[in-house]
Amino acid sequence: MVDDPEAPPAPPEARDPDAPTHPAHDLSTHLKSYEGHPAAVSATGKDPVNLPMIRHWCEALGDTNPAYTGPEAIAPPTMLQAWTMGGLGGLGGLGGPGGPGARGGHTGRAQAYDELLALLDASGCTSVVATDCEQEYLQPLRPGDEITFDTVIESVSDRKTTKLGTGHFVTTRTDVRVGETLVGTHRFRILKYAPAQAKKTPPRPRPVVNRDNAGFWEGVERHRLLIQRCTACAALRFPWLPGCAHCGGPDWDTVEASGEGTVYSYVVMHHPPFPAFDPPYAVVLVELAEGVRIISNLVGTPYDKVRIGMPVRLVFQVYDGELTLPVFRAAEEAAAEEAAV
Amino acid sequence: MRTGDELPPVEIPITRTLIVAGAIASRDYQDVHHDPESARHKGSPDIFMNILTTNGLVGRYITDHFGPRTVLKKVAIRLGAPNYPGDTMVLNGRVETVEGATATVRIVGTNRIGNHVTGTVTFSLRDAEGTPSEHTRA
Ligand SMILES: [Zn+2]
């Protein structure tokens, strides 16, 4: 693709926001075309500057400066950005704190910033982190002051490689006014980035197969869950062991589990994270209909919906394209799936 | 106050409460500042302090040291290593320039991982009447 480097970039409106992936150079050019565009115009702060918000801020930060209390109170200058934030009722987390999307006014939003962020999202830069904040305080803000603000997209960097991943720095400048008076400026830089790709999930741990349990794993391969049975006393045992815990007999045969069971107990793993597993997840102890218990996972049920006594059904699942494991599904769900087949 | 003066360091324990309270007081409801599970899903080991809280703490470090006569003019910070719960941030400052009534302090806030924040704070000192002190005026 040939681009005339001298040609001024087309304004954003002239571009197709749904255009498919741009080559990196073209994308950078496109991104840069947003420089100078407004991100907020005459937006209004959600609340006038007020003592309760000032007090909450001071309590949170442990700031006991007397300048922020009493009849002559001013707002902590470093609160400047807080007066522009949209909060929960605001316009969603676009761009992080300081991103104009995170703020507020009901009026005055300009589309350019949303478009720019959408373009970055589409190029894989879906994560955001604030990197720089530069504020100048020209006049103190006092309770009762009603602020308005204008934000402009100052710059969009080329693609940069950072520890977090590759992405673009987006710098905005916000002028905060009370009436016609400029009271402060706020320059804010975020990095919109594609997270350094989570290395592929490591494989699940492999079972240690030995003479004592080889029969079990051969059964699993054939999608059969085999329980050992003592040929002397007929006691069932699981997991597999070389001898009978009941009578000591060394000889055994097997019975195939029906696959019905209930959750006898479970734990939810939050920490520490283990490669191959994505916490939080439930580890269940299932009591099989035959009476023995097996440790496994419950698949298809959110970790916080697992309950003791829950009926479950055996399924065989293949991991990493080669490892078959017996796991369980909530019984209703398994039934519904069978019906659908 | 002279160029090169070092401010005494201040230790700030990074508690979960500070992170969450600071985020909410600054009206920043991004989940990475209050919801550990969401933070983990976004590749962070835990919640972390938002930039507005760091900004406020840096301002507080200066006004606590120089007192209520301090008038903040400019705070410029850059974030590095995140402040996670359980860590401690140690703020250090050094007077970089003094010009008339106005001084600039370079600040660094370090935690266990490295530099959480680096930057500068520019401020002046008012006298009792609220005007910049004569002896520091240019
Ligand atoms: Zn036996």
XYZ file of C-alpha atoms and ligand atoms in Angstrom:
480
model
C 0.000 0.000 0.000
C 1.346 3.375 -0.984
C 0.687 6.334 1.248
C 1.839 9.800 0.404
C 3.641 10.808 3.595
C 3.097 14.478 2.799
C -0.623 14.189 2.434
C -2.474 15.447 5.501
C -4.421 12.686 7.165
C -8.064 12.656 6.363
C -10.313 13.749 9.198
C -11.766 10.856 11.165
C -15.212 11.341 9.706
C -13.905 10.551 6.244
C -12.727 7.114 7.301
C -14.719 3.989 7.606
C -14.639 2.950 11.251
C -15.584 -0.576 10.260
C -12.739 -0.926 7.819
C -10.949 -4.216 8.331
C -7.524 -4.468 9.910
C -5.160 -1.759 8.826
C -1.506 -2.359 8.287
C 0.360 -0.905 11.277
C 1.547 2.172 9.415
C -1.861 2.964 8.091
C -3.385 2.459 11.514
C -0.925 4.876 13.096
C -1.757 7.460 10.465
C -5.420 6.934 11.069
C -4.956 7.200 14.848
C -2.958 10.378 14.479
C -5.771 11.952 12.521
C -7.626 12.194 15.839
C -5.034 14.551 17.295
C -6.521 17.938 17.957
C -10.069 16.647 17.989
C -12.235 17.420 20.999
C -13.132 14.637 23.398
C -15.454 16.714 25.542
C -16.917 20.145 24.857
C -18.389 22.283 27.616
C -19.126 19.241 29.732
C -20.409 19.939 33.221
C -19.286 18.388 36.481
C -21.889 16.102 37.999
C -21.776 17.873 41.353
C -20.732 21.339 42.360
C -17.588 21.394 44.455
C -18.844 20.401 47.892
C -17.672 19.767 51.442
C -18.890 16.163 51.777
C -16.873 14.969 48.775
C -13.903 16.962 50.017
C -14.212 15.352 53.435
C -14.492 11.848 51.971
C -11.374 12.466 49.928
C -9.447 13.759 52.944
C -10.565 10.801 55.055
C -9.575 8.313 52.371
C -6.155 9.856 51.872
C -5.528 10.687 55.508
C -5.137 14.340 54.615
C -5.630 16.568 57.679
C -4.652 19.860 56.037
C -6.840 22.513 57.749
C -7.086 24.389 54.441
C -9.704 21.799 53.399
C -12.112 22.344 56.311
C -14.045 25.204 57.869
C -15.847 28.179 56.397
C -12.849 29.171 54.253
C -12.286 25.650 52.955
C -10.840 25.067 49.517
C -10.934 21.724 47.731
C -7.652 19.810 47.722
C -6.146 20.923 44.402
C -5.269 17.314 43.555
C -9.017 16.564 43.496
C -9.251 18.491 40.227
C -10.000 15.425 38.137
C -12.497 14.011 40.638
C -14.916 16.860 39.846
C -14.944 15.771 36.192
C -15.559 12.061 36.786
C -18.732 10.384 35.609
C -18.710 7.799 38.390
C -20.978 4.782 38.299
C -23.809 6.671 36.677
C -21.365 8.098 34.194
C -20.492 7.072 30.793
C -18.709 3.824 31.458
C -15.090 3.035 31.894
C -13.827 4.228 28.539
C -10.273 5.232 28.750
C -9.947 4.803 32.439
C -9.979 7.589 34.919
C -9.341 10.791 33.085
C -10.372 9.333 29.831
C -13.169 11.600 28.810
C -15.414 8.587 28.546
C -15.024 8.002 32.244
C -16.402 11.396 32.989
C -19.113 13.161 32.915
C -21.218 15.615 31.801
C -24.560 14.832 30.380
C -23.704 17.337 27.742
C -20.707 18.064 25.730
C -19.338 14.683 24.809
C -17.634 14.544 21.499
C -17.550 11.386 19.439
C -13.925 11.482 18.426
C -12.598 9.997 21.648
C -15.041 7.074 21.569
C -14.146 6.421 17.967
C -10.456 6.529 18.736
C -10.846 4.046 21.581
C -13.035 1.794 19.450
C -10.380 1.812 16.771
C -7.749 0.861 19.326
C -9.993 -1.877 20.690
C -10.460 -3.207 17.183
C -6.689 -3.324 16.710
C -6.419 -5.568 19.772
C -5.538 -2.824 22.263
C -8.378 -3.679 24.601
C -6.637 -2.998 27.921
C -5.976 0.384 29.412
C -3.720 1.780 32.096
C -3.143 5.369 33.198
C 0.518 6.323 33.001
C 0.861 10.082 33.469
C -1.074 12.846 35.139
C -0.011 16.454 34.996
C -2.157 19.070 36.681
C -1.801 22.804 37.004
C -3.843 24.668 39.552
C -4.552 28.266 38.622
C -7.323 29.096 41.115
C -8.507 27.198 44.163
C -11.888 25.514 43.891
C -14.347 26.257 46.692
C -17.616 24.659 47.788
C -20.384 25.835 45.507
C -18.191 26.227 42.433
C -19.732 24.578 39.379
C -17.148 23.391 36.925
C -17.263 22.888 33.193
C -14.536 21.270 31.180
C -13.264 20.814 27.671
C -11.017 17.954 26.676
C -8.943 17.687 23.546
C -7.013 14.697 22.210
C -3.478 16.056 22.260
C -1.545 13.158 20.834
C -1.684 9.520 19.880
C 1.662 7.739 19.795
C 2.953 5.236 17.296
C 2.730 1.604 18.279
C 5.033 1.097 21.257
C 6.234 -2.054 22.912
C 5.986 -1.933 26.687
C 6.278 -4.451 29.489
C 2.498 -4.731 29.509
C 2.201 -5.326 25.798
C 2.225 -3.286 22.614
C -0.042 -0.323 22.292
C -0.537 3.374 21.835
C -0.260 6.211 24.333
C -3.186 8.602 24.147
C -2.738 12.004 25.734
C -5.651 14.278 26.500
C -5.708 17.769 27.954
C -8.654 19.001 29.947
C -9.266 22.642 30.771
C -11.454 23.092 33.828
C -13.384 26.325 34.218
C -15.692 27.993 36.684
C -17.747 30.360 34.601
C -15.287 31.916 32.205
C -12.312 31.487 34.523
C -9.787 28.778 33.799
C -9.117 27.209 37.202
C -6.952 24.268 36.243
C -5.593 22.087 33.474
C -5.236 18.390 33.554
C -3.099 16.453 31.123
C -3.634 12.731 31.216
C -1.925 9.905 29.391
C -3.225 6.390 29.076
C -1.722 3.371 27.394
C -4.227 1.386 25.346
C -2.535 -1.938 24.814
C -2.863 -5.530 23.753
C -1.850 -7.526 26.835
C 1.419 -9.337 26.264
C -0.107 -12.556 25.129
C -0.825 -14.834 27.936
C 1.507 -17.667 27.068
C -0.605 -20.558 25.941
C -2.201 -22.263 28.866
C 0.244 -24.887 30.075
C -1.025 -28.458 29.737
C -2.852 -30.168 32.587
C -0.671 -32.254 34.813
C -0.342 -35.829 33.452
C -1.289 -38.770 35.617
C 1.431 -40.981 36.980
C 0.529 -44.410 35.609
C 2.030 -47.439 37.322
C 1.377 -51.160 37.658
C -1.126 -50.586 40.428
C -3.355 -48.129 38.572
C -2.725 -48.927 34.890
C -6.081 -50.730 34.644
C -7.899 -47.609 35.771
C -6.284 -45.412 33.117
C -6.868 -48.022 30.409
C -10.540 -47.916 31.384
C -10.588 -44.121 31.141
C -9.100 -44.330 27.660
C -12.119 -46.435 26.688
C -14.467 -44.015 28.498
C -15.194 -46.437 31.311
C -14.756 -45.556 34.950
C -13.613 -48.784 36.598
C -13.812 -49.469 40.310
C -11.681 -52.209 41.838
C -13.480 -55.031 43.603
C -11.837 -57.477 45.988
C -12.479 -61.010 44.749
C -12.168 -62.334 48.300
C -14.656 -60.104 50.141
C -16.252 -58.134 47.306
C -15.391 -54.754 48.880
C -15.177 -51.954 46.353
C -12.149 -49.689 46.491
C -11.203 -46.446 44.870
C -8.677 -45.043 44.055
C -6.906 -48.127 42.899
C -4.624 -49.901 45.367
C -2.585 -53.118 45.305
C -4.529 -54.782 48.115
C -7.881 -54.799 49.873
C -8.033 -52.467 52.877
C -10.908 -54.579 54.252
C -9.514 -58.153 54.157
C -5.992 -57.731 52.811
C -6.716 -59.851 49.769
C -4.440 -59.160 46.766
C -6.828 -60.319 44.049
C -9.366 -58.131 42.366
C -11.587 -57.596 39.396
C -13.500 -54.479 38.349
C -16.991 -53.122 38.086
C -17.853 -50.281 35.801
C -19.315 -47.219 37.496
C -22.790 -46.289 36.299
C -21.700 -42.643 36.184
C -24.336 -41.434 38.643
C -23.195 -39.629 41.740
C -23.636 -36.691 44.061
C -21.305 -33.979 45.284
C -20.106 -35.216 48.663
C -17.888 -32.186 49.300
C -15.979 -29.551 47.393
C -13.477 -26.735 47.691
C -13.124 -23.632 45.540
C -9.571 -22.857 44.551
C -8.820 -19.125 44.487
C -5.183 -19.061 45.392
C -2.478 -19.913 44.648
C -2.982 -19.970 40.892
C -1.709 -23.138 39.273
C -0.634 -23.196 35.612
C -3.251 -24.979 33.437
C -6.074 -23.962 35.789
C -7.956 -20.710 35.785
C -9.070 -19.820 39.294
C -11.525 -19.681 40.825
C -12.658 -23.230 40.103
C -14.276 -25.976 42.108
C -12.637 -29.254 42.989
C -15.340 -31.758 43.889
C -15.396 -34.985 45.825
C -18.111 -37.046 44.150
C -19.730 -39.998 45.847
C -20.542 -42.492 43.109
C -23.768 -44.472 43.206
C -21.608 -47.538 43.965
C -20.497 -45.905 47.228
C -16.879 -44.986 46.548
C -15.676 -41.404 46.189
C -13.595 -39.755 43.494
C -11.913 -36.344 43.311
C -12.636 -34.538 40.065
C -13.885 -31.318 38.516
C -17.432 -30.233 37.893
C -17.591 -28.760 34.412
C -20.284 -26.451 33.081
C -21.304 -25.210 36.522
C -19.935 -21.927 37.841
C -17.723 -22.473 40.862
C -20.156 -20.569 43.086
C -23.126 -22.718 42.056
C -21.634 -25.988 43.258
C -23.553 -27.446 46.217
C -23.138 -30.469 48.440
C -25.669 -33.142 47.524
C -25.968 -31.947 43.942
C -26.639 -34.870 41.561
C -23.915 -35.158 38.958
C -23.138 -37.385 36.027
C -19.852 -38.698 34.712
C -18.515 -37.407 31.416
C -15.177 -37.968 29.761
C -13.426 -34.865 28.608
C -10.336 -34.583 26.440
C -7.738 -32.008 27.508
C -4.876 -30.689 25.435
C -6.096 -32.843 22.572
C -4.779 -36.034 24.110
C -5.520 -36.445 27.782
C -8.870 -38.029 28.624
C -10.132 -37.404 32.146
C -13.287 -38.438 33.978
C -15.083 -35.278 35.104
C -18.641 -34.507 36.123
C -21.546 -32.380 35.005
C -24.611 -31.302 36.929
C -27.139 -34.073 36.274
C -29.938 -31.875 34.807
C -27.496 -30.271 32.482
C -26.050 -33.579 31.340
C -29.565 -34.894 30.736
C -30.532 -31.838 28.726
C -27.456 -32.263 26.601
C -28.193 -35.910 25.907
C -31.760 -35.041 24.947
C -30.492 -32.463 22.525
C -28.187 -34.883 20.723
C 14.336 25.970 51.770
C 17.273 25.406 49.480
C 17.954 23.466 46.347
C 19.111 20.000 47.285
C 17.193 19.850 50.589
C 15.867 16.377 51.231
C 12.393 15.905 52.680
C 12.052 13.217 55.336
C 10.632 10.034 53.823
C 7.033 9.090 54.591
C 5.843 5.503 54.630
C 2.353 4.809 53.390
C 0.972 1.316 54.026
C -0.918 0.247 50.919
C -3.996 -1.315 52.444
C -6.973 -2.623 50.556
C -8.984 0.021 52.395
C -6.768 2.846 51.141
C -6.939 1.585 47.556
C -10.713 1.180 47.566
C -11.480 4.317 49.578
C -9.165 6.391 47.374
C -10.737 5.059 44.194
C -14.262 5.754 45.401
C -13.411 9.184 46.842
C -12.020 10.081 43.418
C -15.160 8.626 41.788
C -13.147 6.038 39.912
C -15.219 2.849 39.769
C -12.943 0.902 37.443
C -13.195 -2.648 38.768
C -9.417 -3.144 38.881
C -9.394 -0.768 41.866
C -11.912 -2.665 44.003
C -12.634 -6.145 42.632
C -9.757 -8.639 42.934
C -11.386 -11.228 40.682
C -11.945 -8.736 37.893
C -8.406 -7.475 38.327
C -7.089 -11.018 37.945
C -9.156 -11.594 34.849
C -7.451 -8.558 33.366
C -4.034 -10.003 34.066
C -3.273 -8.177 37.318
C -2.466 -10.239 40.434
C -4.736 -8.098 42.615
C -6.451 -4.709 42.795
C -4.111 -1.738 42.575
C -4.134 1.944 43.487
C -5.580 4.360 40.944
C -3.577 7.280 39.645
C -5.851 9.848 41.288
C -5.100 8.468 44.733
C -1.381 8.480 44.030
C -1.721 12.071 42.846
C -3.508 13.018 46.059
C -0.912 11.287 48.245
C 1.902 13.081 46.450
C 0.164 16.415 47.051
C -0.405 15.492 50.699
C 3.292 14.631 51.125
C 4.209 18.195 50.136
C 1.472 20.015 52.049
C 2.092 17.905 55.179
C 5.771 18.813 55.086
C 5.527 22.506 54.237
C 2.295 23.111 56.141
C -1.084 24.699 55.438
C 0.546 27.787 53.890
C 1.520 25.613 50.926
C -0.247 26.509 47.691
C 0.054 23.710 45.149
C 0.648 25.027 41.638
C 1.426 21.912 39.676
C 1.663 18.167 40.238
C 3.115 16.066 37.424
C 3.481 12.343 38.010
C 4.308 9.216 36.072
C 3.298 5.777 37.303
C 5.466 2.675 37.190
C 5.227 -0.352 39.486
C 1.639 -0.705 40.719
C 0.700 -0.285 44.380
C -0.830 -3.612 45.413
C -2.401 -4.358 48.808
C 0.080 -5.358 51.470
C 2.888 -3.268 50.060
C 4.309 -0.086 51.552
C 5.091 2.982 49.515
C 7.903 5.204 50.729
C 7.740 8.770 49.448
C 10.968 10.725 49.144
C 11.435 14.292 47.984
C 14.252 16.616 47.135
C 14.023 20.342 46.454
C 14.987 20.799 42.854
C 14.549 24.527 42.267
C 13.629 27.567 44.334
C 12.634 30.640 42.370
C 11.211 33.475 44.387
C 8.070 32.307 46.133
C 7.930 29.124 44.111
C 9.750 25.848 44.591
C 9.758 22.531 42.822
C 10.299 19.258 44.649
C 11.158 16.079 42.798
C 9.378 13.131 44.355
C 9.831 9.376 44.099
C 7.525 6.814 45.672
C 8.988 3.342 45.867
C 7.360 0.053 46.770
C 8.601 -3.536 46.924
C 8.461 -3.840 43.132
C 10.214 -0.611 42.219
C 9.283 2.995 41.561
C 5.551 3.385 41.839
C 5.592 7.090 41.092
C 8.091 9.673 39.942
C 7.388 13.326 39.327
C 7.529 16.904 40.460
C 5.413 19.161 42.621
C 5.561 22.929 42.179
C 4.183 25.106 44.952
C 4.516 28.411 46.740
C 4.187 29.393 50.379
C 1.679 32.011 51.503
C 2.343 34.262 54.472
C -0.279 34.712 57.182
C -2.132 37.334 55.107
C -2.449 34.935 52.239
C 0.046 36.562 49.908
C 3.308 34.937 48.918
C 5.949 35.470 51.625
C 8.210 38.467 51.142
C 11.361 36.623 51.999
C 10.773 34.040 49.335
C 9.456 36.432 46.709
C 11.728 37.034 43.750
Zn -11.280 -57.778 50.478
